[in-house]
Amino acid sequence: MCGRTACTLNPDTLCRACGYKDAAGKRRTTSWTKSDVEYVPSTNIGPKDVLPCVVAGSHFGKEDERVLCAMMWSMIPPWHEGDYRKHNLSTHNARLENINNSKLYRAPLSKGQRCIVICEGYYEWKAGKTKKDGKQPYYIYANQEKGVKADDPSTWKDEFSEESGWKGFKLLKMAGIFNTFKTVEGKIIYSCTIITTEANNILSWLHNRVPLFLNEEENAQAWLNEELSVAEAVDKLNKLTLSGDDLNWHTVSTLVNNVLCKSKDCRKKTNPVEEKKNSPSSFMASWLKKGSAESAKRKSVETDKNDKVPEKISKTD
């Protein structure tokens, strides 16, 4: 499952980060195609926000093999009418096992509308041992070169060359499906869903579903290849395996729980124990506990004083 992502690279840098080898073997950067929704870099992107996606250029009448397109994350059903943001179906994820037979995804797939959803990382929540424990959020991302920290962009490079390609932060690339929707005003809205599959032993401890990653170039090429039938493309996806060397993760603050929170601290590595200790609720509990202790101490002193008064009176009597 994937319900929250992070992508903070600016549009120009993404062109280089999504560079590829064309059919002639030449390395190219990826250009943006026009879209009526805007990609806004963020550490906390949720369903119905906008994600950058890589798509075959032929879908937009482009000569480039690949283009970048800003898409709303949560595919608009083919039959939807009215405000495109008000469809009520949960379409930010699609199960690989069901997409061939799905009425929702059948039409876009039959048109070859396959895409690669781009992000720097995504969030997943692990349930606590008890309901009182709450869920701990984790940030999952591609393994990086030594010295590169996923939560510290100051350690990232911004380098691209025709000889060696992109040398900056390694992005996650996820298999997706997209659709087009025309509003009454005549705008064309592109929207997408991320394909998920059963988690293997690499991430099954965290969640039973994971996005279907296409970080190997040959897998990305296959998924975007319009000459492959839906069945052939899906068959290739079914054969993909996730290596333990591909991913890394760390715990993050519960700030990310609120999709409206776009702070850079959303993906910052945290110690769950320290965060709990320093959380407002823990501070309040500590303050109340301290207040109760001081109150009890005062009462004890007052009681001691009161207990001694009768004793003195008694002696006087």
PDB file of C-alpha atoms in Angstrom, residues 74-269:
ATOM      1  CA  SER A  74      -6.087   9.226  -7.476  1.00  0.00           C
ATOM      2  CA  MET A  75      -7.266   8.146 -10.893  1.00  0.00           C
ATOM      3  CA  ILE A  76     -10.527   9.712 -12.021  1.00  0.00           C
ATOM      4  CA  PRO A  77     -12.945   6.917 -13.015  1.00  0.00           C
ATOM      5  CA  PRO A  78     -13.729   6.871 -16.776  1.00  0.00           C
ATOM      6  CA  TRP A  79     -17.450   7.344 -16.066  1.00  0.00           C
ATOM      7  CA  HIS A  80     -17.091  10.245 -13.604  1.00  0.00           C
ATOM      8  CA  GLU A  81     -18.934  13.523 -14.214  1.00  0.00           C
ATOM      9  CA  GLY A  82     -18.691  16.896 -12.481  1.00  0.00           C
ATOM     10  CA  ASP A  83     -15.883  18.157 -10.236  1.00  0.00           C
ATOM     11  CA  TYR A  84     -12.909  15.881 -10.914  1.00  0.00           C
ATOM     12  CA  ARG A  85     -11.713  16.142  -7.306  1.00  0.00           C
ATOM     13  CA  LYS A  86     -15.018  14.919  -5.924  1.00  0.00           C
ATOM     14  CA  HIS A  87     -15.050  11.340  -7.133  1.00  0.00           C
ATOM     15  CA  ASN A  88     -15.572   9.088  -4.121  1.00  0.00           C
ATOM     16  CA  LEU A  89     -13.608   6.003  -5.116  1.00  0.00           C
ATOM     17  CA  SER A  90     -10.288   5.110  -3.496  1.00  0.00           C
ATOM     18  CA  THR A  91      -8.113   4.968  -6.605  1.00  0.00           C
ATOM     19  CA  HIS A  92      -4.673   6.047  -5.412  1.00  0.00           C
ATOM     20  CA  ASN A  93      -3.642   2.349  -5.348  1.00  0.00           C
ATOM     21  CA  ALA A  94      -4.527  -0.545  -7.670  1.00  0.00           C
ATOM     22  CA  ARG A  95      -3.860  -4.196  -6.851  1.00  0.00           C
ATOM     23  CA  LEU A  96      -1.735  -5.889  -9.510  1.00  0.00           C
ATOM     24  CA  GLU A  97      -3.720  -9.099  -9.110  1.00  0.00           C
ATOM     25  CA  ASN A  98      -6.974  -7.380 -10.146  1.00  0.00           C
ATOM     26  CA  ILE A  99      -6.133  -4.768 -12.766  1.00  0.00           C
ATOM     27  CA  ASN A 100      -6.716  -7.043 -15.779  1.00  0.00           C
ATOM     28  CA  ASN A 101     -10.325  -7.648 -14.749  1.00  0.00           C
ATOM     29  CA  SER A 102     -11.104  -4.263 -13.255  1.00  0.00           C
ATOM     30  CA  LYS A 103     -13.828  -2.134 -14.882  1.00  0.00           C
ATOM     31  CA  LEU A 104     -12.074   0.891 -13.423  1.00  0.00           C
ATOM     32  CA  TYR A 105      -8.665   0.260 -14.979  1.00  0.00           C
ATOM     33  CA  ARG A 106      -9.597  -1.780 -18.064  1.00  0.00           C
ATOM     34  CA  ALA A 107     -10.242   1.226 -20.332  1.00  0.00           C
ATOM     35  CA  PRO A 108      -6.993   3.121 -19.561  1.00  0.00           C
ATOM     36  CA  LEU A 109      -4.969  -0.086 -19.827  1.00  0.00           C
ATOM     37  CA  SER A 110      -6.518  -0.957 -23.177  1.00  0.00           C
ATOM     38  CA  LYS A 111      -5.279   2.427 -24.455  1.00  0.00           C
ATOM     39  CA  GLY A 112      -1.784   1.691 -23.174  1.00  0.00           C
ATOM     40  CA  GLN A 113      -2.025   4.475 -20.595  1.00  0.00           C
ATOM     41  CA  ARG A 114       0.776   3.235 -18.399  1.00  0.00           C
ATOM     42  CA  CYS A 115       3.031   5.580 -16.430  1.00  0.00           C
ATOM     43  CA  ILE A 116       5.839   5.615 -13.907  1.00  0.00           C
ATOM     44  CA  VAL A 117       5.066   7.535 -10.719  1.00  0.00           C
ATOM     45  CA  ILE A 118       8.115   9.371  -9.370  1.00  0.00           C
ATOM     46  CA  CYS A 119       8.960  10.150  -5.749  1.00  0.00           C
ATOM     47  CA  GLU A 120      11.916  10.388  -3.392  1.00  0.00           C
ATOM     48  CA  GLY A 121      10.259   8.123  -0.873  1.00  0.00           C
ATOM     49  CA  TYR A 122       6.933   7.082   0.582  1.00  0.00           C
ATOM     50  CA  TYR A 123       5.460   6.634   4.052  1.00  0.00           C
ATOM     51  CA  GLU A 124       3.990   3.565   5.654  1.00  0.00           C
ATOM     52  CA  TRP A 125       2.526   3.054   9.114  1.00  0.00           C
ATOM     53  CA  LYS A 126       3.203   0.089  11.394  1.00  0.00           C
ATOM     54  CA  ALA A 127       0.506  -0.767  13.895  1.00  0.00           C
ATOM     55  CA  GLY A 128       1.490  -0.805  17.572  1.00  0.00           C
ATOM     56  CA  LYS A 129       1.321  -3.842  19.819  1.00  0.00           C
ATOM     57  CA  THR A 130      -1.898  -2.507  21.332  1.00  0.00           C
ATOM     58  CA  LYS A 131      -4.518   0.007  20.170  1.00  0.00           C
ATOM     59  CA  LYS A 132      -3.240   2.459  22.767  1.00  0.00           C
ATOM     60  CA  ASP A 133       0.229   2.433  21.199  1.00  0.00           C
ATOM     61  CA  GLY A 134      -0.940   4.022  17.967  1.00  0.00           C
ATOM     62  CA  LYS A 135       0.842   3.622  14.612  1.00  0.00           C
ATOM     63  CA  GLN A 136       4.476   4.422  13.951  1.00  0.00           C
ATOM     64  CA  PRO A 137       5.179   6.075  10.559  1.00  0.00           C
ATOM     65  CA  TYR A 138       8.203   4.994   8.518  1.00  0.00           C
ATOM     66  CA  TYR A 139       9.835   6.656   5.519  1.00  0.00           C
ATOM     67  CA  ILE A 140      10.958   4.225   2.780  1.00  0.00           C
ATOM     68  CA  TYR A 141      13.390   5.241   0.041  1.00  0.00           C
ATOM     69  CA  ALA A 142      15.995   3.860  -2.378  1.00  0.00           C
ATOM     70  CA  ASN A 143      19.408   2.940  -1.027  1.00  0.00           C
ATOM     71  CA  GLN A 144      21.746   5.873  -1.581  1.00  0.00           C
ATOM     72  CA  GLU A 145      25.475   6.375  -2.077  1.00  0.00           C
ATOM     73  CA  LYS A 146      27.599   6.714   1.046  1.00  0.00           C
ATOM     74  CA  GLY A 147      27.123  10.098   2.714  1.00  0.00           C
ATOM     75  CA  VAL A 148      23.746  10.794   1.099  1.00  0.00           C
ATOM     76  CA  LYS A 149      20.991  11.229   3.691  1.00  0.00           C
ATOM     77  CA  ALA A 150      17.386  10.838   2.604  1.00  0.00           C
ATOM     78  CA  ASP A 151      16.195  13.459   5.089  1.00  0.00           C
ATOM     79  CA  ASP A 152      18.917  16.022   4.335  1.00  0.00           C
ATOM     80  CA  PRO A 153      18.849  17.517   0.792  1.00  0.00           C
ATOM     81  CA  SER A 154      22.067  19.415   1.531  1.00  0.00           C
ATOM     82  CA  THR A 155      23.865  16.053   1.067  1.00  0.00           C
ATOM     83  CA  TRP A 156      22.358  15.514  -2.410  1.00  0.00           C
ATOM     84  CA  LYS A 157      24.134  16.208  -5.694  1.00  0.00           C
ATOM     85  CA  ASP A 158      22.542  17.709  -8.802  1.00  0.00           C
ATOM     86  CA  GLU A 159      24.673  16.229 -11.574  1.00  0.00           C
ATOM     87  CA  PHE A 160      23.764  14.860 -14.992  1.00  0.00           C
ATOM     88  CA  SER A 161      25.992  14.040 -17.965  1.00  0.00           C
ATOM     89  CA  GLU A 162      25.557  12.120 -21.212  1.00  0.00           C
ATOM     90  CA  GLU A 163      28.406   9.847 -20.144  1.00  0.00           C
ATOM     91  CA  SER A 164      27.195   8.797 -16.682  1.00  0.00           C
ATOM     92  CA  GLY A 165      23.608  10.036 -16.445  1.00  0.00           C
ATOM     93  CA  TRP A 166      22.057  11.253 -13.187  1.00  0.00           C
ATOM     94  CA  LYS A 167      24.364  11.299 -10.157  1.00  0.00           C
ATOM     95  CA  GLY A 168      22.009  12.881  -7.666  1.00  0.00           C
ATOM     96  CA  PHE A 169      19.481  11.440  -5.229  1.00  0.00           C
ATOM     97  CA  LYS A 170      18.172   8.039  -6.357  1.00  0.00           C
ATOM     98  CA  LEU A 171      14.421   8.268  -6.864  1.00  0.00           C
ATOM     99  CA  LEU A 172      11.778   5.601  -6.443  1.00  0.00           C
ATOM    100  CA  LYS A 173       9.940   4.721  -9.668  1.00  0.00           C
ATOM    101  CA  MET A 174       6.595   2.969  -9.320  1.00  0.00           C
ATOM    102  CA  ALA A 175       4.406   1.324 -11.941  1.00  0.00           C
ATOM    103  CA  GLY A 176       1.208   3.268 -12.502  1.00  0.00           C
ATOM    104  CA  ILE A 177      -1.860   3.688 -14.697  1.00  0.00           C
ATOM    105  CA  PHE A 178      -3.178   7.065 -15.820  1.00  0.00           C
ATOM    106  CA  ASN A 179      -6.363   8.443 -17.267  1.00  0.00           C
ATOM    107  CA  THR A 180      -7.487  11.699 -18.888  1.00  0.00           C
ATOM    108  CA  PHE A 181     -10.535  13.721 -17.887  1.00  0.00           C
ATOM    109  CA  LYS A 182     -12.010  16.739 -19.623  1.00  0.00           C
ATOM    110  CA  THR A 183     -13.723  19.323 -17.412  1.00  0.00           C
ATOM    111  CA  VAL A 184     -16.714  21.407 -18.489  1.00  0.00           C
ATOM    112  CA  GLU A 185     -14.287  24.321 -18.863  1.00  0.00           C
ATOM    113  CA  GLY A 186     -12.298  22.290 -21.380  1.00  0.00           C
ATOM    114  CA  LYS A 187      -9.303  21.544 -19.156  1.00  0.00           C
ATOM    115  CA  ILE A 188      -7.597  18.175 -19.527  1.00  0.00           C
ATOM    116  CA  ILE A 189      -6.817  16.626 -16.144  1.00  0.00           C
ATOM    117  CA  TYR A 190      -4.392  13.723 -15.962  1.00  0.00           C
ATOM    118  CA  SER A 191      -4.718  11.438 -12.955  1.00  0.00           C
ATOM    119  CA  CYS A 192      -2.890   8.313 -11.879  1.00  0.00           C
ATOM    120  CA  THR A 193      -2.894   5.314  -9.572  1.00  0.00           C
ATOM    121  CA  ILE A 194       0.071   3.391  -8.149  1.00  0.00           C
ATOM    122  CA  ILE A 195       0.089  -0.373  -8.689  1.00  0.00           C
ATOM    123  CA  THR A 196       0.751  -2.429  -5.570  1.00  0.00           C
ATOM    124  CA  THR A 197       1.663  -6.056  -5.029  1.00  0.00           C
ATOM    125  CA  GLU A 198       2.094  -8.438  -2.099  1.00  0.00           C
ATOM    126  CA  ALA A 199       5.060  -7.565   0.099  1.00  0.00           C
ATOM    127  CA  ASN A 200       7.894 -10.068   0.281  1.00  0.00           C
ATOM    128  CA  ASN A 201      10.036 -10.626   3.359  1.00  0.00           C
ATOM    129  CA  ILE A 202      11.868  -7.319   2.816  1.00  0.00           C
ATOM    130  CA  LEU A 203       8.910  -5.181   3.877  1.00  0.00           C
ATOM    131  CA  SER A 204       6.213  -7.619   5.008  1.00  0.00           C
ATOM    132  CA  TRP A 205       7.064  -6.791   8.645  1.00  0.00           C
ATOM    133  CA  LEU A 206       5.773  -3.279   7.950  1.00  0.00           C
ATOM    134  CA  HIS A 207       2.794  -3.856   5.631  1.00  0.00           C
ATOM    135  CA  ASN A 208       1.388  -6.656   3.496  1.00  0.00           C
ATOM    136  CA  ARG A 209       1.329  -4.490   0.334  1.00  0.00           C
ATOM    137  CA  VAL A 210       4.072  -2.519  -1.428  1.00  0.00           C
ATOM    138  CA  PRO A 211       4.258  -0.367  -4.559  1.00  0.00           C
ATOM    139  CA  LEU A 212       5.533  -2.144  -7.653  1.00  0.00           C
ATOM    140  CA  PHE A 213       8.990  -0.637  -8.188  1.00  0.00           C
ATOM    141  CA  LEU A 214      10.513  -0.097 -11.652  1.00  0.00           C
ATOM    142  CA  ASN A 215      13.946   1.148 -10.638  1.00  0.00           C
ATOM    143  CA  GLU A 216      15.721  -1.132 -13.127  1.00  0.00           C
ATOM    144  CA  GLU A 217      15.840   0.627 -16.502  1.00  0.00           C
ATOM    145  CA  GLU A 218      14.775  -2.460 -18.454  1.00  0.00           C
ATOM    146  CA  ASN A 219      11.616  -2.747 -16.333  1.00  0.00           C
ATOM    147  CA  ALA A 220      10.787   0.923 -16.861  1.00  0.00           C
ATOM    148  CA  GLN A 221      11.250   0.521 -20.621  1.00  0.00           C
ATOM    149  CA  ALA A 222       9.016  -2.535 -20.694  1.00  0.00           C
ATOM    150  CA  TRP A 223       6.206  -0.849 -18.767  1.00  0.00           C
ATOM    151  CA  LEU A 224       6.215   2.213 -21.031  1.00  0.00           C
ATOM    152  CA  ASN A 225       6.556   0.163 -24.228  1.00  0.00           C
ATOM    153  CA  GLU A 226       3.241   0.573 -26.071  1.00  0.00           C
ATOM    154  CA  GLU A 227       4.061  -2.338 -28.352  1.00  0.00           C
ATOM    155  CA  LEU A 228       3.652  -4.696 -25.415  1.00  0.00           C
ATOM    156  CA  SER A 229       0.096  -5.846 -24.838  1.00  0.00           C
ATOM    157  CA  VAL A 230      -1.508  -5.341 -21.433  1.00  0.00           C
ATOM    158  CA  ALA A 231      -1.117  -9.051 -20.702  1.00  0.00           C
ATOM    159  CA  GLU A 232       2.585  -9.011 -21.645  1.00  0.00           C
ATOM    160  CA  ALA A 233       3.288  -5.874 -19.627  1.00  0.00           C
ATOM    161  CA  VAL A 234       1.455  -7.191 -16.558  1.00  0.00           C
ATOM    162  CA  ASP A 235       3.236 -10.522 -16.918  1.00  0.00           C
ATOM    163  CA  LYS A 236       6.567  -8.693 -16.756  1.00  0.00           C
ATOM    164  CA  LEU A 237       5.411  -6.898 -13.605  1.00  0.00           C
ATOM    165  CA  ASN A 238       4.449 -10.199 -12.010  1.00  0.00           C
ATOM    166  CA  LYS A 239       8.012 -11.429 -12.461  1.00  0.00           C
ATOM    167  CA  LEU A 240       9.657  -8.453 -10.749  1.00  0.00           C
ATOM    168  CA  THR A 241      11.423  -9.151  -7.459  1.00  0.00           C
ATOM    169  CA  LEU A 242      12.511  -6.756  -4.759  1.00  0.00           C
ATOM    170  CA  SER A 243      16.068  -7.009  -3.449  1.00  0.00           C
ATOM    171  CA  GLY A 244      17.001  -6.217   0.130  1.00  0.00           C
ATOM    172  CA  ASP A 245      19.739  -3.954  -1.253  1.00  0.00           C
ATOM    173  CA  ASP A 246      17.227  -1.756  -3.072  1.00  0.00           C
ATOM    174  CA  LEU A 247      15.524  -0.034  -0.154  1.00  0.00           C
ATOM    175  CA  ASN A 248      16.199   1.658   3.137  1.00  0.00           C
ATOM    176  CA  TRP A 249      13.907   3.175   5.773  1.00  0.00           C
ATOM    177  CA  HIS A 250      13.747   5.039   9.060  1.00  0.00           C
ATOM    178  CA  THR A 251      11.132   6.100  11.592  1.00  0.00           C
ATOM    179  CA  VAL A 252       9.692   9.608  11.288  1.00  0.00           C
ATOM    180  CA  SER A 253       7.556  11.955  13.344  1.00  0.00           C
ATOM    181  CA  THR A 254       3.778  11.631  13.543  1.00  0.00           C
ATOM    182  CA  LEU A 255       3.711  15.103  11.955  1.00  0.00           C
ATOM    183  CA  VAL A 256       3.272  13.246   8.656  1.00  0.00           C
ATOM    184  CA  ASN A 257      -0.076  11.864   9.883  1.00  0.00           C
ATOM    185  CA  ASN A 258      -1.658  15.185   8.940  1.00  0.00           C
ATOM    186  CA  VAL A 259      -1.625  15.512   5.145  1.00  0.00           C
ATOM    187  CA  LEU A 260      -1.919  19.295   5.518  1.00  0.00           C
ATOM    188  CA  CYS A 261       1.443  19.390   7.275  1.00  0.00           C
ATOM    189  CA  LYS A 262       4.127  20.028   4.642  1.00  0.00           C
ATOM    190  CA  SER A 263       7.031  20.642   7.024  1.00  0.00           C
ATOM    191  CA  LYS A 264      10.509  19.439   6.034  1.00  0.00           C
ATOM    192  CA  ASP A 265      10.487  17.591   9.366  1.00  0.00           C
ATOM    193  CA  CYS A 266       7.883  15.134   8.036  1.00  0.00           C
ATOM    194  CA  ARG A 267      10.609  12.840   6.697  1.00  0.00           C
ATOM    195  CA  LYS A 268      13.293  13.691   9.263  1.00  0.00           C
ATOM    196  CA  LYS A 269      14.689  10.631  11.019  1.00  0.00           C
TER     197      LYS A 269
END
